[in-house]
Amino acid sequence: NGLGRAIAQGFAAEGGRVMICDLVDSGYFAPKPAVATVTGDIGAAGLADQVIEAVVSRWGRADILVNDAASYPDGTLLEMPGEAWDRVFRVNVTGTFLMTQAFARHCVSRGAENAAVVSISSGSARNPRPGGAAYSASKAAVETMSQVFAMELGPHGIRVNVVSPGYIDVR
């Protein structure tokens, strides 16, 4: 949906082959053979490896990873259930970690140069609002992780960047 769909459309329009990982396959890209979907929960153990294996099986290699999956239920400190907090971090932080790890291992094992990771953050990481602690903190974590990943993966020829768009109405 929204930004993720636009990112996938942009890559496909430029001739890219795109593997989407989402909770459900919307069927939106079904008529496009250069776009495929793996369904599953990005925060679940093993799914990141499954996604990379699907890319390699279909197209031989992965060159770019875009971490765009996000969970963002609002809730104040006094009202947010712990399970909702955990879900935000499992998707936004752990999912980004697991996907980046699987992608980086693939790239390093094949000696890839000019590979890239782009993680989507949010202005909320620096400008939080009441009720948005989980989302804001998770996006700040994504930004900090990405700085560390850039230092660790740069020597392997893998660039790591963060894009922090402003508010986007995705209706």
C-alpha positions as protocol buffer text, in pm:
chain_id: "A"
residue {
  index: 1
  type: ASN
  ca { x: 0 y: 0 z: 0 }
}
residue {
  index: 2
  type: GLY
  ca { x: 91 y: 364 z: -14 }
}
residue {
  index: 3
  type: LEU
  ca { x: 460 y: 441 z: -21 }
}
residue {
  index: 4
  type: GLY
  ca { x: 564 y: 77 z: -64 }
}
residue {
  index: 5
  type: ARG
  ca { x: 342 y: 40 z: -368 }
}
residue {
  index: 6
  type: ALA
  ca { x: 485 y: 359 z: -518 }
}
residue {
  index: 7
  type: ILE
  ca { x: 841 y: 238 z: -455 }
}
residue {
  index: 8
  type: ALA
  ca { x: 767 y: -97 z: -622 }
}
residue {
  index: 9
  type: GLN
  ca { x: 601 y: 78 z: -918 }
}
residue {
  index: 10
  type: GLY
  ca { x: 900 y: 309 z: -955 }
}
residue {
  index: 11
  type: PHE
  ca { x: 1153 y: 26 z: -966 }
}
residue {
  index: 12
  type: ALA
  ca { x: 936 y: -178 z: -1205 }
}
residue {
  index: 13
  type: ALA
  ca { x: 886 y: 124 z: -1434 }
}
residue {
  index: 14
  type: GLU
  ca { x: 1265 y: 158 z: -1460 }
}
residue {
  index: 15
  type: GLY
  ca { x: 1305 y: -208 z: -1558 }
}
residue {
  index: 16
  type: GLY
  ca { x: 1375 y: -345 z: -1213 }
}
residue {
  index: 17
  type: ARG
  ca { x: 1265 y: -685 z: -1094 }
}
residue {
  index: 18
  type: VAL
  ca { x: 1084 y: -646 z: -764 }
}
residue {
  index: 19
  type: MET
  ca { x: 1010 y: -894 z: -488 }
}
residue {
  index: 20
  type: ILE
  ca { x: 753 y: -763 z: -244 }
}
residue {
  index: 21
  type: CYS
  ca { x: 714 y: -905 z: 103 }
}
residue {
  index: 22
  type: ASP
  ca { x: 376 y: -831 z: 259 }
}
residue {
  index: 23
  type: LEU
  ca { x: 124 y: -981 z: 496 }
}
residue {
  index: 24
  type: VAL
  ca { x: -108 y: -1047 z: 202 }
}
residue {
  index: 25
  type: ASP
  ca { x: -69 y: -1047 z: -175 }
}
residue {
  index: 26
  type: SER
  ca { x: -304 y: -773 z: -292 }
}
residue {
  index: 27
  type: GLY
  ca { x: -284 y: -898 z: -650 }
}
residue {
  index: 28
  type: TYR
  ca { x: -215 y: -541 z: -761 }
}
residue {
  index: 29
  type: PHE
  ca { x: 103 y: -641 z: -947 }
}
residue {
  index: 30
  type: ALA
  ca { x: -26 y: -978 z: -1073 }
}
residue {
  index: 31
  type: PRO
  ca { x: -15 y: -880 z: -1442 }
}
residue {
  index: 32
  type: LYS
  ca { x: 350 y: -771 z: -1413 }
}
residue {
  index: 33
  type: PRO
  ca { x: 596 y: -1063 z: -1446 }
}
residue {
  index: 34
  type: ALA
  ca { x: 880 y: -847 z: -1311 }
}
residue {
  index: 35
  type: VAL
  ca { x: 702 y: -814 z: -975 }
}
residue {
  index: 36
  type: ALA
  ca { x: 641 y: -1105 z: -737 }
}
residue {
  index: 37
  type: THR
  ca { x: 523 y: -1133 z: -378 }
}
residue {
  index: 38
  type: VAL
  ca { x: 622 y: -1341 z: -79 }
}
residue {
  index: 39
  type: THR
  ca { x: 356 y: -1332 z: 191 }
}
residue {
  index: 40
  type: GLY
  ca { x: 438 y: -1338 z: 559 }
}
residue {
  index: 41
  type: ASP
  ca { x: 512 y: -1140 z: 871 }
}
residue {
  index: 42
  type: ILE
  ca { x: 841 y: -953 z: 831 }
}
residue {
  index: 43
  type: GLY
  ca { x: 907 y: -976 z: 1203 }
}
residue {
  index: 44
  type: ALA
  ca { x: 883 y: -1357 z: 1203 }
}
residue {
  index: 45
  type: ALA
  ca { x: 1198 y: -1566 z: 1228 }
}
residue {
  index: 46
  type: GLY
  ca { x: 1303 y: -1721 z: 898 }
}
residue {
  index: 47
  type: LEU
  ca { x: 1094 y: -1505 z: 665 }
}
residue {
  index: 48
  type: ALA
  ca { x: 1385 y: -1279 z: 565 }
}
residue {
  index: 49
  type: ASP
  ca { x: 1585 y: -1580 z: 446 }
}
residue {
  index: 50
  type: GLN
  ca { x: 1277 y: -1705 z: 260 }
}
residue {
  index: 51
  type: VAL
  ca { x: 1244 y: -1371 z: 81 }
}
residue {
  index: 52
  type: ILE
  ca { x: 1610 y: -1366 z: -28 }
}
residue {
  index: 53
  type: GLU
  ca { x: 1585 y: -1729 z: -139 }
}
residue {
  index: 54
  type: ALA
  ca { x: 1277 y: -1642 z: -347 }
}
residue {
  index: 55
  type: VAL
  ca { x: 1460 y: -1353 z: -515 }
}
residue {
  index: 56
  type: VAL
  ca { x: 1766 y: -1566 z: -590 }
}
residue {
  index: 57
  type: SER
  ca { x: 1554 y: -1854 z: -716 }
}
residue {
  index: 58
  type: ARG
  ca { x: 1357 y: -1628 z: -949 }
}
residue {
  index: 59
  type: TRP
  ca { x: 1618 y: -1374 z: -1064 }
}
residue {
  index: 60
  type: GLY
  ca { x: 1958 y: -1505 z: -957 }
}
residue {
  index: 61
  type: ARG
  ca { x: 2050 y: -1230 z: -712 }
}
residue {
  index: 62
  type: ALA
  ca { x: 1936 y: -934 z: -506 }
}
residue {
  index: 63
  type: ASP
  ca { x: 2099 y: -593 z: -551 }
}
residue {
  index: 64
  type: ILE
  ca { x: 1879 y: -350 z: -360 }
}
residue {
  index: 65
  type: LEU
  ca { x: 1677 y: -387 z: -42 }
}
residue {
  index: 66
  type: VAL
  ca { x: 1411 y: -136 z: 59 }
}
residue {
  index: 67
  type: ASN
  ca { x: 1288 y: -174 z: 416 }
}
residue {
  index: 68
  type: ASP
  ca { x: 944 y: -16 z: 411 }
}
residue {
  index: 69
  type: ALA
  ca { x: 727 y: -245 z: 625 }
}
residue {
  index: 70
  type: ALA
  ca { x: 578 y: -61 z: 920 }
}
residue {
  index: 71
  type: SER
  ca { x: 340 y: -102 z: 1208 }
}
residue {
  index: 72
  type: TYR
  ca { x: 213 y: 213 z: 1373 }
}
residue {
  index: 73
  type: PRO
  ca { x: -73 y: 173 z: 1616 }
}
residue {
  index: 74
  type: ASP
  ca { x: -111 y: 479 z: 1834 }
}
residue {
  index: 75
  type: GLY
  ca { x: -142 y: 458 z: 2209 }
}
residue {
  index: 76
  type: THR
  ca { x: -44 y: 668 z: 2504 }
}
residue {
  index: 77
  type: LEU
  ca { x: 184 y: 537 z: 2775 }
}
residue {
  index: 78
  type: LEU
  ca { x: -116 y: 483 z: 3001 }
}
residue {
  index: 79
  type: GLU
  ca { x: -325 y: 303 z: 2738 }
}
residue {
  index: 80
  type: MET
  ca { x: -104 y: 111 z: 2491 }
}
residue {
  index: 81
  type: PRO
  ca { x: -99 y: -264 z: 2551 }
}
residue {
  index: 82
  type: GLY
  ca { x: 247 y: -418 z: 2572 }
}
residue {
  index: 83
  type: GLU
  ca { x: 159 y: -650 z: 2282 }
}
residue {
  index: 84
  type: ALA
  ca { x: 97 y: -351 z: 2055 }
}
residue {
  index: 85
  type: TRP
  ca { x: 433 y: -198 z: 2156 }
}
residue {
  index: 86
  type: ASP
  ca { x: 607 y: -529 z: 2086 }
}
residue {
  index: 87
  type: ARG
  ca { x: 440 y: -559 z: 1744 }
}
residue {
  index: 88
  type: VAL
  ca { x: 567 y: -216 z: 1637 }
}
residue {
  index: 89
  type: PHE
  ca { x: 923 y: -308 z: 1733 }
}
residue {
  index: 90
  type: ARG
  ca { x: 898 y: -658 z: 1586 }
}
residue {
  index: 91
  type: VAL
  ca { x: 796 y: -519 z: 1246 }
}
residue {
  index: 92
  type: ASN
  ca { x: 978 y: -185 z: 1232 }
}
residue {
  index: 93
  type: VAL
  ca { x: 1304 y: -273 z: 1406 }
}
residue {
  index: 94
  type: THR
  ca { x: 1345 y: -651 z: 1414 }
}
residue {
  index: 95
  type: GLY
  ca { x: 1202 y: -690 z: 1062 }
}
residue {
  index: 96
  type: THR
  ca { x: 1444 y: -428 z: 930 }
}
residue {
  index: 97
  type: PHE
  ca { x: 1732 y: -599 z: 1110 }
}
residue {
  index: 98
  type: LEU
  ca { x: 1644 y: -947 z: 980 }
}
residue {
  index: 99
  type: MET
  ca { x: 1589 y: -835 z: 620 }
}
residue {
  index: 100
  type: THR
  ca { x: 1909 y: -631 z: 617 }
}
residue {
  index: 101
  type: GLN
  ca { x: 2103 y: -921 z: 767 }
}
residue {
  index: 102
  type: ALA
  ca { x: 1973 y: -1175 z: 514 }
}
residue {
  index: 103
  type: PHE
  ca { x: 2033 y: -934 z: 224 }
}
residue {
  index: 104
  type: ALA
  ca { x: 2384 y: -845 z: 344 }
}
residue {
  index: 105
  type: ARG
  ca { x: 2480 y: -1209 z: 390 }
}
residue {
  index: 106
  type: HIS
  ca { x: 2363 y: -1280 z: 35 }
}
residue {
  index: 107
  type: CYS
  ca { x: 2558 y: -986 z: -106 }
}
residue {
  index: 108
  type: VAL
  ca { x: 2879 y: -1063 z: 85 }
}
residue {
  index: 109
  type: SER
  ca { x: 2865 y: -1432 z: -10 }
}
residue {
  index: 110
  type: ARG
  ca { x: 2847 y: -1347 z: -381 }
}
residue {
  index: 111
  type: GLY
  ca { x: 3102 y: -1066 z: -360 }
}
residue {
  index: 112
  type: ALA
  ca { x: 2848 y: -802 z: -460 }
}
residue {
  index: 113
  type: GLU
  ca { x: 2965 y: -450 z: -517 }
}
residue {
  index: 114
  type: ASN
  ca { x: 2733 y: -155 z: -548 }
}
residue {
  index: 115
  type: ALA
  ca { x: 2455 y: -321 z: -349 }
}
residue {
  index: 116
  type: ALA
  ca { x: 2229 y: -92 z: -150 }
}
residue {
  index: 117
  type: VAL
  ca { x: 1996 y: -90 z: 147 }
}
residue {
  index: 118
  type: VAL
  ca { x: 1740 y: 187 z: 187 }
}
residue {
  index: 119
  type: SER
  ca { x: 1533 y: 194 z: 503 }
}
residue {
  index: 120
  type: ILE
  ca { x: 1229 y: 416 z: 534 }
}
residue {
  index: 121
  type: SER
  ca { x: 1213 y: 623 z: 850 }
}
residue {
  index: 122
  type: SER
  ca { x: 988 y: 908 z: 949 }
}
residue {
  index: 123
  type: GLY
  ca { x: 1006 y: 1264 z: 1073 }
}
residue {
  index: 124
  type: SER
  ca { x: 848 y: 1116 z: 1385 }
}
residue {
  index: 125
  type: ALA
  ca { x: 1194 y: 990 z: 1485 }
}
residue {
  index: 126
  type: ARG
  ca { x: 1292 y: 1351 z: 1559 }
}
residue {
  index: 127
  type: ASN
  ca { x: 952 y: 1514 z: 1610 }
}
residue {
  index: 128
  type: PRO
  ca { x: 739 y: 1277 z: 1817 }
}
residue {
  index: 129
  type: ARG
  ca { x: 382 y: 1341 z: 1920 }
}
residue {
  index: 130
  type: PRO
  ca { x: 165 y: 1223 z: 2208 }
}
residue {
  index: 131
  type: GLY
  ca { x: 42 y: 870 z: 2148 }
}
residue {
  index: 132
  type: GLY
  ca { x: 321 y: 796 z: 1902 }
}
residue {
  index: 133
  type: ALA
  ca { x: 601 y: 675 z: 2130 }
}
residue {
  index: 134
  type: ALA
  ca { x: 628 y: 325 z: 1985 }
}
residue {
  index: 135
  type: TYR
  ca { x: 641 y: 437 z: 1622 }
}
residue {
  index: 136
  type: SER
  ca { x: 873 y: 731 z: 1691 }
}
residue {
  index: 137
  type: ALA
  ca { x: 1114 y: 521 z: 1898 }
}
residue {
  index: 138
  type: SER
  ca { x: 1112 y: 241 z: 1641 }
}
residue {
  index: 139
  type: LYS
  ca { x: 1200 y: 478 z: 1356 }
}
residue {
  index: 140
  type: ALA
  ca { x: 1478 y: 636 z: 1565 }
}
residue {
  index: 141
  type: ALA
  ca { x: 1610 y: 282 z: 1616 }
}
residue {
  index: 142
  type: VAL
  ca { x: 1598 y: 219 z: 1240 }
}
residue {
  index: 143
  type: GLU
  ca { x: 1804 y: 533 z: 1182 }
}
residue {
  index: 144
  type: THR
  ca { x: 2064 y: 438 z: 1443 }
}
residue {
  index: 145
  type: MET
  ca { x: 2086 y: 77 z: 1320 }
}
residue {
  index: 146
  type: SER
  ca { x: 2132 y: 203 z: 967 }
}
residue {
  index: 147
  type: GLN
  ca { x: 2429 y: 417 z: 1073 }
}
residue {
  index: 148
  type: VAL
  ca { x: 2592 y: 112 z: 1228 }
}
residue {
  index: 149
  type: PHE
  ca { x: 2506 y: -108 z: 930 }
}
residue {
  index: 150
  type: ALA
  ca { x: 2660 y: 150 z: 696 }
}
residue {
  index: 151
  type: MET
  ca { x: 2988 y: 134 z: 889 }
}
residue {
  index: 152
  type: GLU
  ca { x: 2984 y: -246 z: 892 }
}
residue {
  index: 153
  type: LEU
  ca { x: 2874 y: -305 z: 533 }
}
residue {
  index: 154
  type: GLY
  ca { x: 3053 y: -21 z: 355 }
}
residue {
  index: 155
  type: PRO
  ca { x: 3380 y: -216 z: 334 }
}
residue {
  index: 156
  type: HIS
  ca { x: 3183 y: -491 z: 153 }
}
residue {
  index: 157
  type: GLY
  ca { x: 3057 y: -249 z: -113 }
}
residue {
  index: 158
  type: ILE
  ca { x: 2707 y: -224 z: 34 }
}
residue {
  index: 159
  type: ARG
  ca { x: 2566 y: 127 z: 81 }
}
residue {
  index: 160
  type: VAL
  ca { x: 2314 y: 181 z: 360 }
}
residue {
  index: 161
  type: ASN
  ca { x: 2089 y: 486 z: 362 }
}
residue {
  index: 162
  type: VAL
  ca { x: 1773 y: 610 z: 528 }
}
residue {
  index: 163
  type: VAL
  ca { x: 1497 y: 809 z: 364 }
}
residue {
  index: 164
  type: SER
  ca { x: 1276 y: 1004 z: 601 }
}
residue {
  index: 165
  type: PRO
  ca { x: 974 y: 1132 z: 409 }
}
residue {
  index: 166
  type: GLY
  ca { x: 729 y: 1379 z: 552 }
}
residue {
  index: 167
  type: TYR
  ca { x: 361 y: 1303 z: 593 }
}
residue {
  index: 168
  type: ILE
  ca { x: 215 y: 1122 z: 293 }
}
residue {
  index: 169
  type: ASP
  ca { x: -159 y: 1082 z: 249 }
}
residue {
  index: 170
  type: VAL
  ca { x: -193 y: 729 z: 113 }
}
residue {
  index: 171
  type: ARG
  ca { x: -572 y: 709 z: 85 }
}
